[in-house]
Amino acid sequence: MSCPFGTHRELDARASVLALTELAGMTLNDIAEEVGISRPTLSRIKSGQGAGRQDVSGLGADVISQLFATDSGIAEACQLLEHDMRMASLGHRDAGIALGLIPLAEDRLRVLSEADQTSMEAVDQLALASLEGQISLYKARATESDLGRSEHFRKAFQALFSQSDLIVRLFILEDTVCDGDKLLGLRMLLNAFFAAWELDELEGNAQDLPWAKAVAEKFVVPGVLRKTKSIAVMIHDPRLAYQTAEAAAVIGKVYAAADHLAAAIAMTGDDTADPLAWNPAWLPTPIVHEAHFEEPIKLLMKRPEWPSEDLQ
């Protein structure tokens, strides 16, 4: 099944450092001074050697302040609230610990949503929808009844997927839109895919996946795929590539699925010669048990030279 963007300390820290260096153009010395983490520690994080016991919570906040600063301040405020909820749930198996922050987040969302629409940039609009969706996702994961979970997942889906047209346009306007905006948009689409998948399972449609397929059909298209893998590789986050592969797989885009799956496996340092053995700690279900990955895995085992048009 699809997995949400949970908190994974090492992946999140490395992605944050790379976002600051590759997307925001900062040096490790700049980051060390800004966040208060030593340069040697940042160097270890960037190279994938881990952060030890160092408090890396400031990295995510600094990424937000660097990538999502707008005149209205809405995008940064919304993303910081999401960051606080993620950090609150760090190390916990469920989302319950983050629920204490939801009343504050909902109150801030109401205030920010009342701002003058004409003063908002596209990323402000996305950030508002993303925060609304994340609040519902946390509620869904902390709710025990299927009826309650379905209600919250439906609200998350509606908030996130309502921005799909705008997000796809941002990817198509590649030369005029910064990668930070596309990163936020991609995460929103993948979280919408997760919410849709959960709705399918709750409604007894785990085999056909009508909700999930509708989301995948929207963004697993050439204009988006041209950038998704490069964004994932740029910040070295295999979860982005894996979830894109999953979305491609469920609608039969086998080559695109195999291409993104290979990228995800490579980012974890594993050899794609045996993808069936791949099972990183952040993955809820080994891919060997996922029927929709059967054909993409066959391609990985053969390691063909794929024509570029087939990746679309």
Coordinates of C-alpha atoms in Angstrom, one line a residue:
M1 CA 0.0 0.0 0.0
S2 CA 1.0 3.6 -0.4
C3 CA 3.0 5.2 2.4
P4 CA 2.6 8.8 3.8
F5 CA 5.4 11.2 4.4
G6 CA 6.3 10.1 7.9
T7 CA 9.1 11.5 9.9
H8 CA 12.4 9.8 9.4
R9 CA 15.2 11.6 11.2
E10 CA 18.2 10.8 8.9
L11 CA 16.3 11.1 5.6
D12 CA 14.7 14.4 6.7
A13 CA 18.0 15.9 7.9
R14 CA 19.9 15.0 4.7
A15 CA 17.0 16.2 2.5
S16 CA 17.1 19.5 4.5
V17 CA 20.8 20.1 4.1
L18 CA 20.6 19.3 0.4
A19 CA 17.6 21.5 -0.1
L20 CA 19.5 24.4 1.4
T21 CA 22.7 23.8 -0.6
E22 CA 21.1 22.7 -3.9
L23 CA 17.9 24.7 -4.0
A24 CA 18.7 27.7 -1.8
G25 CA 22.3 28.0 -2.8
M26 CA 23.7 28.1 0.8
T27 CA 27.1 26.8 1.8
L28 CA 27.7 24.5 4.8
N29 CA 29.3 27.4 6.6
D30 CA 26.1 29.5 5.9
I31 CA 23.9 26.7 7.3
A32 CA 26.2 26.1 10.3
E33 CA 25.9 29.8 11.3
E34 CA 22.2 30.0 10.6
V35 CA 21.1 26.8 12.4
G36 CA 23.8 26.4 15.0
I37 CA 24.9 22.9 13.9
S38 CA 28.6 22.4 13.4
R39 CA 30.0 22.2 9.9
P40 CA 31.5 18.7 10.4
T41 CA 28.1 17.4 11.5
L42 CA 26.4 19.0 8.5
S43 CA 29.0 17.5 6.2
R44 CA 28.3 14.0 7.7
I45 CA 24.6 14.6 7.3
K46 CA 25.0 15.7 3.7
S47 CA 27.1 12.6 2.8
G48 CA 24.6 10.3 4.4
Q49 CA 26.7 9.3 7.5
G50 CA 24.0 10.4 10.0
A51 CA 23.8 13.2 12.6
G52 CA 24.4 11.2 15.7
R53 CA 22.5 12.7 18.6
Q54 CA 22.6 16.2 17.2
D55 CA 19.4 18.1 17.4
V56 CA 18.6 18.7 13.7
S57 CA 15.1 20.1 14.1
G58 CA 16.3 23.5 13.1
L59 CA 17.3 22.3 9.6
G60 CA 13.7 21.8 8.5
A61 CA 12.7 25.2 9.8
D62 CA 15.6 26.8 8.0
V63 CA 14.6 25.1 4.7
I64 CA 11.2 26.6 5.1
S65 CA 12.4 30.1 5.8
Q66 CA 14.7 29.9 2.7
L67 CA 12.4 28.3 0.2
F68 CA 9.0 29.6 1.1
A69 CA 9.4 33.3 2.0
T70 CA 6.7 35.3 0.2
D71 CA 5.5 38.9 0.7
S72 CA 2.4 37.7 2.6
G73 CA 4.3 35.3 4.8
I74 CA 1.6 32.7 4.4
A75 CA 3.6 29.9 2.8
E76 CA 6.3 30.1 5.4
A77 CA 3.8 30.2 8.3
C78 CA 1.9 27.2 7.0
Q79 CA 5.0 25.2 6.3
L80 CA 6.4 25.9 9.8
L81 CA 3.1 24.7 11.3
E82 CA 3.5 21.4 9.3
H83 CA 7.1 21.2 10.5
D84 CA 6.1 21.6 14.1
M85 CA 3.5 18.8 13.8
R86 CA 6.1 16.5 12.2
M87 CA 8.6 17.2 14.9
A88 CA 6.0 16.6 17.6
S89 CA 5.4 13.1 16.2
L90 CA 9.1 12.3 15.8
G91 CA 9.9 8.9 17.1
H92 CA 6.3 7.9 17.7
R93 CA 4.5 5.2 15.8
D94 CA 1.3 7.1 15.4
A95 CA 0.1 10.6 14.8
G96 CA -1.6 11.0 18.2
I97 CA 1.3 13.1 19.7
A98 CA 0.8 15.7 17.0
L99 CA -2.9 16.1 17.7
G100 CA -2.1 18.6 20.6
L101 CA -0.9 21.1 17.9
I102 CA -3.9 20.7 15.7
P103 CA -6.2 23.3 17.4
L104 CA -3.4 25.9 17.0
A105 CA -2.8 24.8 13.4
E106 CA -6.6 25.0 12.7
D107 CA -6.8 28.5 14.3
R108 CA -3.8 29.8 12.3
L109 CA -5.2 28.2 9.1
R110 CA -8.5 30.1 9.6
V111 CA -6.6 33.4 10.1
L112 CA -4.3 32.9 7.2
S113 CA -7.1 31.9 4.9
E114 CA -8.8 35.2 5.5
A115 CA -5.9 37.1 4.0
D116 CA -6.4 39.2 0.9
Q117 CA -6.4 36.7 -2.0
T118 CA -4.9 39.2 -4.4
S119 CA -1.7 39.4 -2.2
M120 CA -1.1 35.7 -2.4
E121 CA 1.4 34.0 -4.6
A122 CA 0.7 30.5 -6.0
V123 CA 2.9 28.9 -3.3
D124 CA 0.8 30.6 -0.6
Q125 CA -2.3 29.0 -2.0
L126 CA -0.6 25.6 -2.1
A127 CA 0.7 26.0 1.4
L128 CA -2.7 26.7 2.8
A129 CA -4.2 23.6 1.1
S130 CA -1.2 21.5 2.2
L131 CA -1.7 22.5 5.8
E132 CA -5.4 21.8 5.6
G133 CA -4.6 18.4 4.1
Q134 CA -2.0 17.6 6.7
I135 CA -4.3 18.4 9.6
S136 CA -6.9 15.9 8.2
L137 CA -4.2 13.3 7.6
Y138 CA -3.0 13.5 11.2
K139 CA -6.6 13.2 12.4
A140 CA -7.2 10.2 10.2
R141 CA -4.2 8.4 11.4
A142 CA -5.1 9.0 15.0
T143 CA -8.8 7.9 14.6
E144 CA -9.8 4.4 15.3
S145 CA -13.2 4.1 13.6
D146 CA -13.3 3.4 9.9
L147 CA -16.1 6.0 9.5
G148 CA -14.0 8.7 11.2
R149 CA -10.9 7.7 9.3
S150 CA -12.8 7.8 6.0
E151 CA -14.2 11.3 6.8
H152 CA -10.7 12.7 7.6
F153 CA -9.0 11.1 4.6
R154 CA -11.8 12.4 2.3
K155 CA -11.2 16.0 3.7
A156 CA -7.4 15.6 3.2
F157 CA -8.0 14.3 -0.4
Q158 CA -10.3 17.2 -1.2
A159 CA -7.9 19.8 0.2
L160 CA -4.8 18.4 -1.5
F161 CA -6.2 17.3 -4.9
S162 CA -8.1 20.5 -5.4
Q163 CA -4.7 22.1 -6.2
S164 CA -3.7 19.5 -8.7
D165 CA -4.3 21.6 -11.8
L166 CA -2.2 24.4 -10.3
I167 CA 0.6 22.0 -9.3
V168 CA 0.8 20.4 -12.8
R169 CA 0.9 23.9 -14.3
L170 CA 3.9 24.7 -12.1
F171 CA 5.8 21.7 -13.3
I172 CA 5.0 22.6 -16.9
L173 CA 6.3 26.2 -16.4
E174 CA 9.7 24.7 -15.6
D175 CA 11.9 27.7 -16.3
T176 CA 9.8 30.2 -14.4
V177 CA 9.0 28.3 -11.2
C178 CA 11.5 27.5 -8.5
D179 CA 12.2 23.9 -7.4
G180 CA 11.0 24.6 -3.9
D181 CA 7.5 25.3 -5.1
K182 CA 7.6 22.1 -7.2
L183 CA 8.8 20.2 -4.2
L184 CA 5.9 21.3 -2.1
G185 CA 3.5 20.6 -5.0
L186 CA 4.9 17.1 -5.5
R187 CA 4.6 16.2 -1.8
M188 CA 1.0 17.4 -1.9
L189 CA 0.2 15.2 -4.9
L190 CA 1.8 12.2 -3.3
N191 CA -0.1 12.9 0.0
A192 CA -3.3 13.1 -2.1
F193 CA -2.4 9.8 -3.6
F194 CA -1.9 8.3 -0.1
A195 CA -5.3 9.7 1.1
A196 CA -7.0 8.3 -2.0
W197 CA -5.4 4.9 -1.5
E198 CA -6.7 4.8 2.1
L199 CA -10.2 5.8 0.9
D200 CA -10.1 2.9 -1.6
E201 CA -9.2 0.4 1.1
L202 CA -11.8 1.8 3.6
E203 CA -14.5 1.6 0.9
G204 CA -13.6 -2.0 -0.1
N205 CA -11.9 -1.1 -3.4
A206 CA -8.4 -2.2 -2.6
Q207 CA -8.1 -4.2 -5.8
D208 CA -9.4 -1.6 -8.3
L209 CA -8.1 1.6 -6.5
P210 CA -10.4 4.0 -8.3
W211 CA -9.6 7.0 -6.1
A212 CA -5.8 6.4 -6.2
K213 CA -5.8 5.8 -10.0
A214 CA -7.7 9.1 -10.5
V215 CA -4.9 11.0 -8.7
A216 CA -2.1 9.1 -10.4
E217 CA -3.6 9.8 -13.9
K218 CA -3.5 13.5 -13.0
F219 CA 0.2 13.8 -12.3
V220 CA 2.0 10.8 -13.8
V221 CA 2.4 12.7 -17.1
P222 CA 5.5 13.7 -19.0
G223 CA 5.4 17.3 -17.9
V224 CA 5.6 16.3 -14.3
L225 CA 7.8 13.1 -14.6
R226 CA 10.5 15.1 -16.3
K227 CA 11.1 16.8 -12.9
T228 CA 10.0 14.4 -10.2
K229 CA 13.1 12.2 -10.3
S230 CA 15.6 15.0 -10.5
I231 CA 13.9 16.7 -7.4
A232 CA 14.1 13.5 -5.5
V233 CA 17.8 13.0 -6.4
M234 CA 18.7 16.6 -5.8
I235 CA 17.6 16.3 -2.1
H236 CA 18.4 12.6 -1.9
D237 CA 15.0 11.6 -0.7
P238 CA 14.1 8.1 -2.0
R239 CA 10.6 8.4 -0.6
L240 CA 9.7 10.9 -3.3
A241 CA 10.9 8.6 -6.1
Y242 CA 9.3 5.5 -4.5
Q243 CA 5.9 7.1 -4.2
T244 CA 6.0 8.4 -7.7
A245 CA 6.9 4.9 -8.9
E246 CA 4.0 3.5 -7.0
A247 CA 1.6 6.0 -8.6
A248 CA 3.0 5.2 -12.0
A249 CA 2.7 1.4 -11.3
V250 CA -1.0 1.4 -10.4
I251 CA -2.0 3.0 -13.7
G252 CA 0.3 0.7 -15.8
K253 CA 3.1 3.2 -16.5
V254 CA 5.6 0.4 -16.2
Y255 CA 8.7 2.1 -17.5
A256 CA 8.1 5.3 -15.5
A257 CA 7.5 3.1 -12.4
A258 CA 10.7 1.1 -12.9
D259 CA 12.8 4.3 -13.6
H260 CA 11.7 5.9 -10.4
L261 CA 11.9 2.7 -8.4
A262 CA 15.5 2.2 -9.6
A263 CA 16.2 5.8 -8.5
A264 CA 14.8 5.2 -5.0
I265 CA 16.8 2.0 -4.6
A266 CA 20.0 3.6 -5.7
M267 CA 19.5 6.5 -3.3
T268 CA 19.5 4.0 -0.4
G269 CA 22.8 2.6 -1.5
D270 CA 21.4 -0.8 -2.5
D271 CA 22.1 -2.7 -5.7
T272 CA 19.1 -2.9 -8.1
A273 CA 20.4 -6.3 -9.2
D274 CA 18.0 -7.8 -6.6
P275 CA 15.2 -5.3 -6.1
L276 CA 13.1 -8.1 -4.4
A277 CA 15.5 -7.9 -1.5
W278 CA 15.1 -4.1 -1.1
N279 CA 13.3 -3.2 2.2
P280 CA 14.4 0.1 3.7
A281 CA 13.3 0.9 7.3
W282 CA 10.9 3.6 6.1
L283 CA 9.0 1.3 3.8
P284 CA 5.8 -0.1 5.4
T285 CA 5.6 -3.2 3.1
P286 CA 8.4 -4.8 1.1
I287 CA 7.9 -4.3 -2.6
V288 CA 8.0 -8.1 -3.1
H289 CA 4.5 -8.1 -1.6
E290 CA 3.1 -5.3 -3.8
A291 CA 1.4 -6.8 -6.8
H292 CA 1.4 -3.5 -8.8
F293 CA 5.3 -3.6 -8.7
E294 CA 5.5 -7.0 -10.4
E295 CA 6.1 -5.7 -13.9
P296 CA 8.4 -2.8 -13.0
I297 CA 10.5 -5.2 -10.9
K298 CA 10.8 -7.5 -14.0
L299 CA 12.2 -4.6 -15.9
L300 CA 14.7 -3.8 -13.2
M301 CA 15.8 -7.5 -13.2
K302 CA 16.4 -7.3 -16.9
R303 CA 18.1 -3.8 -16.8
P304 CA 17.1 -2.9 -20.3
E305 CA 18.1 0.2 -22.1
W306 CA 14.8 2.0 -21.9
P307 CA 13.7 4.3 -24.8
S308 CA 13.2 7.8 -23.3
E309 CA 9.6 8.0 -24.7
D310 CA 8.7 4.9 -22.7
L311 CA 9.5 6.7 -19.5
Q312 CA 6.6 9.0 -20.1

